[in-house]
CSV table of C-alpha atoms and ligand atoms in Angstrom, one decimal:
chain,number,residue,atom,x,y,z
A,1,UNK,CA,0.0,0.0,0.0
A,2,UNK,CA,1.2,3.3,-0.7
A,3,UNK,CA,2.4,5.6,2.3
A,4,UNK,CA,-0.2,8.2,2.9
A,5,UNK,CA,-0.2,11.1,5.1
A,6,UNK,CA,-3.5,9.8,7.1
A,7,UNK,CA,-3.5,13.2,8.7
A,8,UNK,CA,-4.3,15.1,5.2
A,9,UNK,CA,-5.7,12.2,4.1
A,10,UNK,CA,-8.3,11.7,6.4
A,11,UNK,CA,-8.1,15.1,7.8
A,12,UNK,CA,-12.4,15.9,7.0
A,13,UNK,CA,-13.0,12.1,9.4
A,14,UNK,CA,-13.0,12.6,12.7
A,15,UNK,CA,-10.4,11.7,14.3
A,16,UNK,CA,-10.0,10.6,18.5
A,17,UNK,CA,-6.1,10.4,20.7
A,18,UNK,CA,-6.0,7.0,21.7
A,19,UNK,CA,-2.9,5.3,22.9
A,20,UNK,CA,0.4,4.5,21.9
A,21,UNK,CA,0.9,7.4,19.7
A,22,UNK,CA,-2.2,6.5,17.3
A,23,UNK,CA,-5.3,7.9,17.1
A,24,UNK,CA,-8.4,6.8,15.9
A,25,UNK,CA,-10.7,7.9,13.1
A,26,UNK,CA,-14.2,7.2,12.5
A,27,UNK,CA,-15.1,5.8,9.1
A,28,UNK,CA,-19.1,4.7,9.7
A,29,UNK,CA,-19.7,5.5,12.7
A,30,UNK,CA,-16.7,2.7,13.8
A,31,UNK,CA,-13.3,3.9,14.9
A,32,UNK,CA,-10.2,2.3,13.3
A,33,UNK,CA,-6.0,3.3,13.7
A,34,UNK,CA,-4.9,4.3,10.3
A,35,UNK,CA,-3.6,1.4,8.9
A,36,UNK,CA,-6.5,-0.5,9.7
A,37,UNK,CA,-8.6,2.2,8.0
A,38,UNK,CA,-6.5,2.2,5.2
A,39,UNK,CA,-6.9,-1.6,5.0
A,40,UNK,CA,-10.6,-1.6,5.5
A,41,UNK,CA,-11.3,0.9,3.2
A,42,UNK,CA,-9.1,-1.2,0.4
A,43,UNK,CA,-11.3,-4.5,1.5
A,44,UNK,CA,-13.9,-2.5,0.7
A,45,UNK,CA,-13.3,-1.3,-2.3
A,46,UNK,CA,-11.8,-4.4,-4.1
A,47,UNK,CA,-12.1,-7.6,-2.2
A,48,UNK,CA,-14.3,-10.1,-3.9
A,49,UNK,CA,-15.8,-12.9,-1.6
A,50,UNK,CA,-16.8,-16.5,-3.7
A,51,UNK,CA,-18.8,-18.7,-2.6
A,52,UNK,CA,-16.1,-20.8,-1.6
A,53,UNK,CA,-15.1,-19.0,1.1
A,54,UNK,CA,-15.1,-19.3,5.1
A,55,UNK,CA,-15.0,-16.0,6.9
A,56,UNK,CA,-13.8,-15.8,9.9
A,57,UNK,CA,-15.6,-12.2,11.5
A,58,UNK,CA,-14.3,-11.0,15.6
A,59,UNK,CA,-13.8,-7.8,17.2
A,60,UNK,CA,-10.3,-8.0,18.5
A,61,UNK,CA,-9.9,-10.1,21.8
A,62,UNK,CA,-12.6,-12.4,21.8
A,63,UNK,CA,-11.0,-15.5,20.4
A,64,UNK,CA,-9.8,-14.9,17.0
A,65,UNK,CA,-7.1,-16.9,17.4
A,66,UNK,CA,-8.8,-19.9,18.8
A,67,UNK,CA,-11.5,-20.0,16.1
A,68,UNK,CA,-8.7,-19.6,13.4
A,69,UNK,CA,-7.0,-22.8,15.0
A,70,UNK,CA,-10.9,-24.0,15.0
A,71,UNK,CA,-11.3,-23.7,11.9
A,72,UNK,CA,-8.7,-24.6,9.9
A,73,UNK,CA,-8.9,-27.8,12.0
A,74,UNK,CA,-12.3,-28.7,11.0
A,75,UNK,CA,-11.9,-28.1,7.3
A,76,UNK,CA,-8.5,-29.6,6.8
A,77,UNK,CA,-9.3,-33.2,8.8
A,78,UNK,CA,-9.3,-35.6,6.3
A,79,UNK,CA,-5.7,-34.7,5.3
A,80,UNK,CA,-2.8,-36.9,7.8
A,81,UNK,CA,-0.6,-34.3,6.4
A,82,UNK,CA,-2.5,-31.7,8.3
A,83,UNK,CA,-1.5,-33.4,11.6
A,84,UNK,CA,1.3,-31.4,12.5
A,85,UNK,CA,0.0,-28.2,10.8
A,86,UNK,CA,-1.1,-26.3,14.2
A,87,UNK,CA,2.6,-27.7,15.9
A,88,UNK,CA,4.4,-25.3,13.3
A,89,UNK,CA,2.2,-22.6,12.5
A,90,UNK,CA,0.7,-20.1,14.4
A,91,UNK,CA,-2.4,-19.7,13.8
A,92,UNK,CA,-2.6,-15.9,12.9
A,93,UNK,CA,-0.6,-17.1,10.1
A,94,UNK,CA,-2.8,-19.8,8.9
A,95,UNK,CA,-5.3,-18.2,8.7
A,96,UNK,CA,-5.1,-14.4,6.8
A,97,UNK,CA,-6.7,-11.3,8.0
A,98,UNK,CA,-8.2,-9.4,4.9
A,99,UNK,CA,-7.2,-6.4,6.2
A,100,UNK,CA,-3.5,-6.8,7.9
A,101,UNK,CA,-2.1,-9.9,5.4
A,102,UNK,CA,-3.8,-9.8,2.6
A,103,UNK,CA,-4.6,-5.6,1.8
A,104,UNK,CA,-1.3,-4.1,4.0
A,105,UNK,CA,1.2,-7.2,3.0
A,106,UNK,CA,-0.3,-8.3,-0.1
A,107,UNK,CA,-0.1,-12.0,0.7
A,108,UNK,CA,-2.0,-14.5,-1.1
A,109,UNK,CA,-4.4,-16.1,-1.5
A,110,UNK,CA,-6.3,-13.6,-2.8
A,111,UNK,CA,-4.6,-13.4,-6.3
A,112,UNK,CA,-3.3,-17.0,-6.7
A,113,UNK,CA,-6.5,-19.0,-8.1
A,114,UNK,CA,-5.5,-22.2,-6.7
A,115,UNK,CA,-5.0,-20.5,-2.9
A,116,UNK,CA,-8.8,-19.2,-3.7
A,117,UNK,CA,-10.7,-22.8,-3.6
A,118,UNK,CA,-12.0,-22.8,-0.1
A,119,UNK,CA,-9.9,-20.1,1.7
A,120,UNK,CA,-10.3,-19.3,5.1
A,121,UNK,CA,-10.0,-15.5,5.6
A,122,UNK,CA,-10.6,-13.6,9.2
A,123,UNK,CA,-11.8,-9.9,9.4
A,124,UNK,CA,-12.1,-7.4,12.3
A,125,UNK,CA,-14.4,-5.1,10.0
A,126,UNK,CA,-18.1,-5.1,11.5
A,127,UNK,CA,-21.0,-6.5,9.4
A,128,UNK,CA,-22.3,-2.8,8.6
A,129,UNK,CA,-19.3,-2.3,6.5
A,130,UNK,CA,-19.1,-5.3,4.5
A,131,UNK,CA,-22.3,-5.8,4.4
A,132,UNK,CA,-22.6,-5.5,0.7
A,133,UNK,CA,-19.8,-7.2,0.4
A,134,UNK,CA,-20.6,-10.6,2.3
A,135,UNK,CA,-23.9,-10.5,0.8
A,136,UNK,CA,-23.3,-10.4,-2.7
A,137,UNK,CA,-22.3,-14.5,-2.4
A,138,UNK,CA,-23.0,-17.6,-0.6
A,139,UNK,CA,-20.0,-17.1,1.5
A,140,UNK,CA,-19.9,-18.5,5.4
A,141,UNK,CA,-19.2,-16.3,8.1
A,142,UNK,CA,-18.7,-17.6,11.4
A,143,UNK,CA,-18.4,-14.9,14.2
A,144,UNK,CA,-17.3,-15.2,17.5
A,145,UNK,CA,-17.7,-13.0,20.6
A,146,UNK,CA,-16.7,-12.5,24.0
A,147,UNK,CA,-18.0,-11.2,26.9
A,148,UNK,CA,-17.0,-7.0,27.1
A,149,UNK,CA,-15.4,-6.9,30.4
A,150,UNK,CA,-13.1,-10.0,29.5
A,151,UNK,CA,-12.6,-8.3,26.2
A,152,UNK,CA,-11.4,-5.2,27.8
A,153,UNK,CA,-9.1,-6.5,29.3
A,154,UNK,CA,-7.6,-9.1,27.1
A,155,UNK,CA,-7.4,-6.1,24.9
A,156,UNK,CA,-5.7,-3.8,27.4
A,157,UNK,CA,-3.2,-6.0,28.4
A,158,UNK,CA,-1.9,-6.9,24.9
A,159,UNK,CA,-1.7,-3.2,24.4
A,160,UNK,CA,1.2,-3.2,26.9
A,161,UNK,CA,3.4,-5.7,24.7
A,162,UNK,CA,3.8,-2.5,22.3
A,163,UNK,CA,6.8,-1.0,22.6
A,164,UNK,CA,4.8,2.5,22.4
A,165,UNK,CA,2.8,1.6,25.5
A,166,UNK,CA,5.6,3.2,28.2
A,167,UNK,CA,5.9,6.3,26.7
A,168,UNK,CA,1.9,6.9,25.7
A,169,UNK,CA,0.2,3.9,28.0
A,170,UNK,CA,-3.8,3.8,28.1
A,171,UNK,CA,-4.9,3.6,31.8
A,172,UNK,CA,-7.2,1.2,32.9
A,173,UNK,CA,-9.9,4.1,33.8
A,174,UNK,CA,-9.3,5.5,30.2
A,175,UNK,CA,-9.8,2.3,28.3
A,176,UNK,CA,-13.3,1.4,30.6
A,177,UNK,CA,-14.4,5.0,29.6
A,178,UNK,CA,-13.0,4.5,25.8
A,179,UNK,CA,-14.4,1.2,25.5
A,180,UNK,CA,-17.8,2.1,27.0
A,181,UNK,CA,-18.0,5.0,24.5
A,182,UNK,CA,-17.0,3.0,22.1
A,183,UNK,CA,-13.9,4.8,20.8
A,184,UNK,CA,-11.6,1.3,20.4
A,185,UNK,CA,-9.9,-0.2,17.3
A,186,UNK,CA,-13.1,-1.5,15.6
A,187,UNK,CA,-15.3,0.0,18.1
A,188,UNK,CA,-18.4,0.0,19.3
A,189,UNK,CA,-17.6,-3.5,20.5
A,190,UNK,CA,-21.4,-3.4,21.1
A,191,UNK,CA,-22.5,-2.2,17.6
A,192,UNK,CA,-20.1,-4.6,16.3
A,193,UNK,CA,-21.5,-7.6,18.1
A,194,UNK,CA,-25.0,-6.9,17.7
A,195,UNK,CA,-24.5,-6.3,13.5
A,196,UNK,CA,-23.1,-9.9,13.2
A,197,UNK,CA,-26.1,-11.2,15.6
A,198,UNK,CA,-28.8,-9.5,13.4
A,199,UNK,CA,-27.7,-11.3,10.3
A,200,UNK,CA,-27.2,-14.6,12.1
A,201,UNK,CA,-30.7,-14.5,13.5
A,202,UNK,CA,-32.1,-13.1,10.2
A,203,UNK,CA,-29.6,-15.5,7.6
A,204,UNK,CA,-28.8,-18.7,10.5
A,205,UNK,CA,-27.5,-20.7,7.2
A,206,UNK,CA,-25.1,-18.0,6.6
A,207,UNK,CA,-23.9,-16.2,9.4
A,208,UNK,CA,-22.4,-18.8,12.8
A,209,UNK,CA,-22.7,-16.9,16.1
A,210,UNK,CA,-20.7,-18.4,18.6
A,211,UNK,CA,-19.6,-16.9,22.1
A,212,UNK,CA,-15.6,-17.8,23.8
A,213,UNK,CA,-17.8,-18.7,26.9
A,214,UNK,CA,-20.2,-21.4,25.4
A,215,UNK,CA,-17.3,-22.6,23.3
A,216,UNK,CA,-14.9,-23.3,26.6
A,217,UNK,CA,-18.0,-24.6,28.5
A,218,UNK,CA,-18.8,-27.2,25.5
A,219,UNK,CA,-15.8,-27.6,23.2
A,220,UNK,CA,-17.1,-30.7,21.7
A,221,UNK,CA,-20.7,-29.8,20.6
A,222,UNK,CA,-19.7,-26.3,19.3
A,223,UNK,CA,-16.7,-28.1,17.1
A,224,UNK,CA,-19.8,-30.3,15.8
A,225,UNK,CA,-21.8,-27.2,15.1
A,226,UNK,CA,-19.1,-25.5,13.2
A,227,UNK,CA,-19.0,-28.5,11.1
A,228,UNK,CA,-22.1,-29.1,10.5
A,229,UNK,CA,-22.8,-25.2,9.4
A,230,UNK,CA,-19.9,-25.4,7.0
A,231,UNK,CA,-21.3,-28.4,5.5
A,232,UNK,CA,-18.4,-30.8,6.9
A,233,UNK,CA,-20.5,-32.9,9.3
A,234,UNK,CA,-18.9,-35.3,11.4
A,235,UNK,CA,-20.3,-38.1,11.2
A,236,UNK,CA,-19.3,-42.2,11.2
A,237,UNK,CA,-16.8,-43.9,13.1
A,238,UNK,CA,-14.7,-41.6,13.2
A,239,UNK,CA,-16.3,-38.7,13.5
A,240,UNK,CA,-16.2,-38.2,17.6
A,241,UNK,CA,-12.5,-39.3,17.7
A,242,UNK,CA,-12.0,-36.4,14.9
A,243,UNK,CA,-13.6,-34.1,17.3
A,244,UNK,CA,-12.0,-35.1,20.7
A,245,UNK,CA,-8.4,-34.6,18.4
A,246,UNK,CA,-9.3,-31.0,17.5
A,247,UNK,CA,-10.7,-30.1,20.5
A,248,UNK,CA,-7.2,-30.9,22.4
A,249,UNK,CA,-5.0,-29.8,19.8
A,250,UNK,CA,-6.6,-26.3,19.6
A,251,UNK,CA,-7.4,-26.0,23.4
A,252,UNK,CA,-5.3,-23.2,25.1
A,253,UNK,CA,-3.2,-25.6,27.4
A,254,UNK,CA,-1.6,-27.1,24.1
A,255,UNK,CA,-1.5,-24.2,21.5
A,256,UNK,CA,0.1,-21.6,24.0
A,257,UNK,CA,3.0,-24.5,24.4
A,258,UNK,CA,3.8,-24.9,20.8
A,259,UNK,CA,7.3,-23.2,20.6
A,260,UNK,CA,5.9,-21.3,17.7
A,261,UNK,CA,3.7,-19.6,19.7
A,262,UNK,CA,5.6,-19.1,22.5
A,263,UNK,CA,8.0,-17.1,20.6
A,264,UNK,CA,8.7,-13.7,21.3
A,265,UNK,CA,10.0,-12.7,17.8
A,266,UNK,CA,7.8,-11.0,15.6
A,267,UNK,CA,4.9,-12.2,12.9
A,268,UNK,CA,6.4,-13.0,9.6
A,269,UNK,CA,2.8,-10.8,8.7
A,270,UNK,CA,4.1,-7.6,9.8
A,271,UNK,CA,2.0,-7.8,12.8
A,272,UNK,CA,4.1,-5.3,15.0
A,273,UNK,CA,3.4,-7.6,18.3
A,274,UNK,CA,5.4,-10.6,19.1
A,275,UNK,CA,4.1,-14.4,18.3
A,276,UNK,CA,3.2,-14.9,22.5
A,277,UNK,CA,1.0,-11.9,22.5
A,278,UNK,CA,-2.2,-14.0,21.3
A,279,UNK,CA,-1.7,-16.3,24.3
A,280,UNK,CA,-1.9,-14.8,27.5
A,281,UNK,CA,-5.1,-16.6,30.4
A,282,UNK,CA,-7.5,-18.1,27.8
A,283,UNK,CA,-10.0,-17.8,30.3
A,284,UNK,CA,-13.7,-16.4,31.5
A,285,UNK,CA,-14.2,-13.6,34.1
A,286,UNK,CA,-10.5,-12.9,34.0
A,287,UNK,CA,-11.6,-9.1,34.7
A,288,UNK,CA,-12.1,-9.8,38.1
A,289,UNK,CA,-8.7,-9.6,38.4
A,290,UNK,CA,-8.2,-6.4,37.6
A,291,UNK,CA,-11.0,-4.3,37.0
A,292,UNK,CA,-12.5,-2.5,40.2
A,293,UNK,CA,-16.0,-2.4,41.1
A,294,UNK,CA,-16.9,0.8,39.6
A,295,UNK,CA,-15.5,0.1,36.0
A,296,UNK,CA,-17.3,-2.9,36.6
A,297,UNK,CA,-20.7,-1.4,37.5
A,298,UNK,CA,-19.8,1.5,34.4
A,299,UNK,CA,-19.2,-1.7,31.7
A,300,UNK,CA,-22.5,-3.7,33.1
A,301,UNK,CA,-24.5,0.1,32.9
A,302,UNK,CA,-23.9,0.0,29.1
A,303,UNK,CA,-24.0,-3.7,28.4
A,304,UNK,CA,-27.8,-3.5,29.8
A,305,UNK,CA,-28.5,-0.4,27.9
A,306,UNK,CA,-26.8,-1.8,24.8
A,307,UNK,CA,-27.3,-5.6,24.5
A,308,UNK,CA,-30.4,-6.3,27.5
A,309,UNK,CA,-32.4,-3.6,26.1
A,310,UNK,CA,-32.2,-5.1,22.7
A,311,UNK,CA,-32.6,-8.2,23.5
A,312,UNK,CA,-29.6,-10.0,23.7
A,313,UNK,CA,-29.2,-10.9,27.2
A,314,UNK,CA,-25.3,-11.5,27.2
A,315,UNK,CA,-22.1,-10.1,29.1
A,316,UNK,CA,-23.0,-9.6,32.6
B,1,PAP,P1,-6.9,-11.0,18.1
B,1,PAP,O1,-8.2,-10.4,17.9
B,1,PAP,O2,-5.8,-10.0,18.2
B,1,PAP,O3,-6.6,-12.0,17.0
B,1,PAP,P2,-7.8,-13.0,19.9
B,1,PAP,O4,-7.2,-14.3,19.5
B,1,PAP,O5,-9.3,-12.7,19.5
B,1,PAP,O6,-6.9,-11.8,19.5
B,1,PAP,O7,-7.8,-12.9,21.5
B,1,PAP,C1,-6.8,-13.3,22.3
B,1,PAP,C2,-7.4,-13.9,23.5
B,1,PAP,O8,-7.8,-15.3,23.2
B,1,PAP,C3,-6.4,-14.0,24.7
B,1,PAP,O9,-7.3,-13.9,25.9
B,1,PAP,P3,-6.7,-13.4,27.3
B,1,PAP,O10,-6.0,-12.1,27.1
B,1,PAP,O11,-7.9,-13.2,28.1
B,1,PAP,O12,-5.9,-14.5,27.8
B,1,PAP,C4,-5.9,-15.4,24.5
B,1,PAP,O13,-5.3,-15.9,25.7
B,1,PAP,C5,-7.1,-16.1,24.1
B,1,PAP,N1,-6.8,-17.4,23.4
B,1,PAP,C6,-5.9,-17.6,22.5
B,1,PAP,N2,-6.0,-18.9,22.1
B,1,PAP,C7,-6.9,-19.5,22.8
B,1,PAP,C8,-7.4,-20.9,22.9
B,1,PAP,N3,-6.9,-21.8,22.2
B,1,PAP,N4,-8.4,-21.1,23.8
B,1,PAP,C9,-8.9,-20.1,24.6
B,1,PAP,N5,-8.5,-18.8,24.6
B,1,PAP,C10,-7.5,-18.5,23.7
C-alpha cells in the first residue's frame, strides 16, 4: 500500500487520541487506527468474496485466534498431512486477516486462483461495513464474541506488549471509559457484536454466532456445530474421535506450548506484536482480576443499555 499522510488524508474524518501514539478515526460511525482504515477501506473497495469462502468475522480479543485454530482444523481433517500443521504454524498465520495480510502485506491467496478454492479469511471489520460485500455471495461467516469486560481486558493488556505503551500507556480508567464509549480499534464493541447477531438470526445458514464462553463450556458440541454449518458434518466412526483430536490440539493448554507460539520474535505478517501476545489466560471472568468495582458497574451500565435492552441478554 502506498504511504499516505493519514493526517491530510483523512483530515475531514474525525479523528480521537487514543494510545500508543495512534489515534483513531471514525469511518461509519466505527473507529479504526490508520492502517486498519487504510486496510478496510481497500477490503472494501476491491475484495471479492466467492462462494467458496469461510470467513472468519471477531472484534479483537474475543477469540480470534482460537476459532482460526478451529477452523482450519475442522476443514482440513481428512488430510494426515494436516497433523502437524497447528505444531508449526501459528495460527494468525494460517489463517489471513483481509485487512492486515492480505490488503497491508499483499499476501495471497487472494490473487493466486489455486489459494482461492475454499480459503479461510478472518476480518475485524463489523458486518455494517461489509455488508454489501458478504452478501453479494453464498460465502460463510462464522463470528465469534466475548463477553466486554473480559474483552477489555484481554485487549488492554496486549496493548502493553507495544513498545509504544511506556511512553503513551492507556490507563485502565481510560480504556473502561473508551471502551464504554465505544472509541476502540473497531469499536463499538457493542455495535459490532449486535451487526453480526442480526444477520445470524435473520440469515442462520449463513452467518455462525458463537460466544468464547459457550465454546470453553462445550468444546465438543460447538466443534460439531461449526461442522455441521460449513457443511463438513462429522459423522461415522470416526467422527467423535476427529472431534475429541481437534478439540485438544486447539485448546489453550496445548497451543500456548507450541514453541511457535511461545515465541517472542515478531509475525512474519508484519504484525508489529510478538508471536506470544495472542496467548496470555484463555480464560472467562479474567476481569475480576483487575477491574475494580466501579469500571465494573460502568461496563454492566452499558451492556444492559446496549445488548439487554435489545434483546440480547449477554455479558453480565
Ligand atoms: P486477536 O483479535 O488479536 O486475534 P484474539 O485471539 O481474539 O486476538 O484474542 C486473544 C485472547 O484469546 C487472549 O485472551 P486473554 O488475554 O484473556 O488471555 C488469549 O489468551 C485467548 N486465546 C488464544 N488462544 C486460545 C485458545 N486456544 N483457547 C482459549 N483462549 C485462547
Amino acid at each position: 500500500m502506498e504511504a499516505t499522510n493519514p493526517d491530510t488524508k483523512h483530515n475531514e474524518l474525525e479523528k480521537q487520541k487514543w494510545c500508543i501514539r495512534e489515534s483513531l478515526y471514525e469511518f461509519h460511525g466505527f473507529w479504526f487506527t490508520k492502517t486498519y482504515l487504510e486496510a478496510t477501506k481497500e477490503v472494501v473497495e476491491t475484495f471479492k468474496p466467492l462462494p467458496t469462502d469461510i470467513i472468519l468475522a471477531s472484534f479483537p480479543k474475543t477469540g480470534t485466534t482460537w476459532l482460526k485454530a478451529l477452523l482450519y482444523s475442522i476443514t482440513h481433517r481428512s488430510s494426515p498431512q494436516d497433523d502437524a500443521v497447528l505444531t508449526l504454524n501459528h495460527p494468525q498465520e494460517l489463517i489471513p486477516s483481509l485487512e492486515t495480510n492480505l490488503y497491508v502485506r499483499k499476501q495471497a491467496p487472494l490473487n493466486d486462483d489455486a489459494a482461492k478454492q475454499g480459503r479461510i479469511l478472518a476480518t475485524h471489520a463489523p458486518h455494517q461495513i461489509l455488508q454489501h460485500l458478504l452478501n453479494s455471495c453464498d460465502c460463510k461467516i462464522v463470528y465469534v464474541t466475548r463477553n466486554p469486560k473480559d474483552t477489555l481486558v484481554s485487549l488492554w493488556h496486549f496493548l502493553q506488549k507495544s513498545k509504544d505503551f511506556e511512553d503513551d500507556p492507556w490507563e485502565l480508567e481510560a480504556a473502561v471509559d473508551q471502551f464504554c464509549d465505544g472509541v476502540v480499534p473497531f469499536g463499538p464493541y457493542y455495535d459490532h457484536v449486535l451487526g453480526y447477531r442480526e444477520v445470524s438470526i435473520n440469515m442462520p445458514q449463513k452467518v455462525l454466532f458463537v460466544t468464547y464462553e459457550e465454546l470453553k463450556e462445550d468444546t465438543r458440541s460447538h466443534v460439531r456445530r461449526i461442522g455441521e454449518f460449513l457443511g463438513c458434518p462429522f459423522v461415522g466412526e470416526n467422527g467423535e474421535e476427529q472431534v475429541e483430536k481437534i478439540v485438544r490440539l486447539c485448546s489453550f493448554e496445548i497451543l500456548s506450548n507450541q514453541e511457535v507460539n511461545k515465541s517472542s520474535e515478531l509475525p512474519e505478517s508484519g504484525f508489529p506484536l510478538p508471536y506470544n501476545s495472542f496467548f496470555r489466560r484463555g480464560e472467562v471472568g479474567d476481569h475480576l482480576s483487575c477491574l475494580g468495582d466501579d469500571m465494573i458497574r460502568k461496563i454492566d451500565h452499558v451492556t444492559k443499555l446496549k445488548f439487554h435492552a435489545s434483546g440480547f441478554h449477554y455479558g453480565i
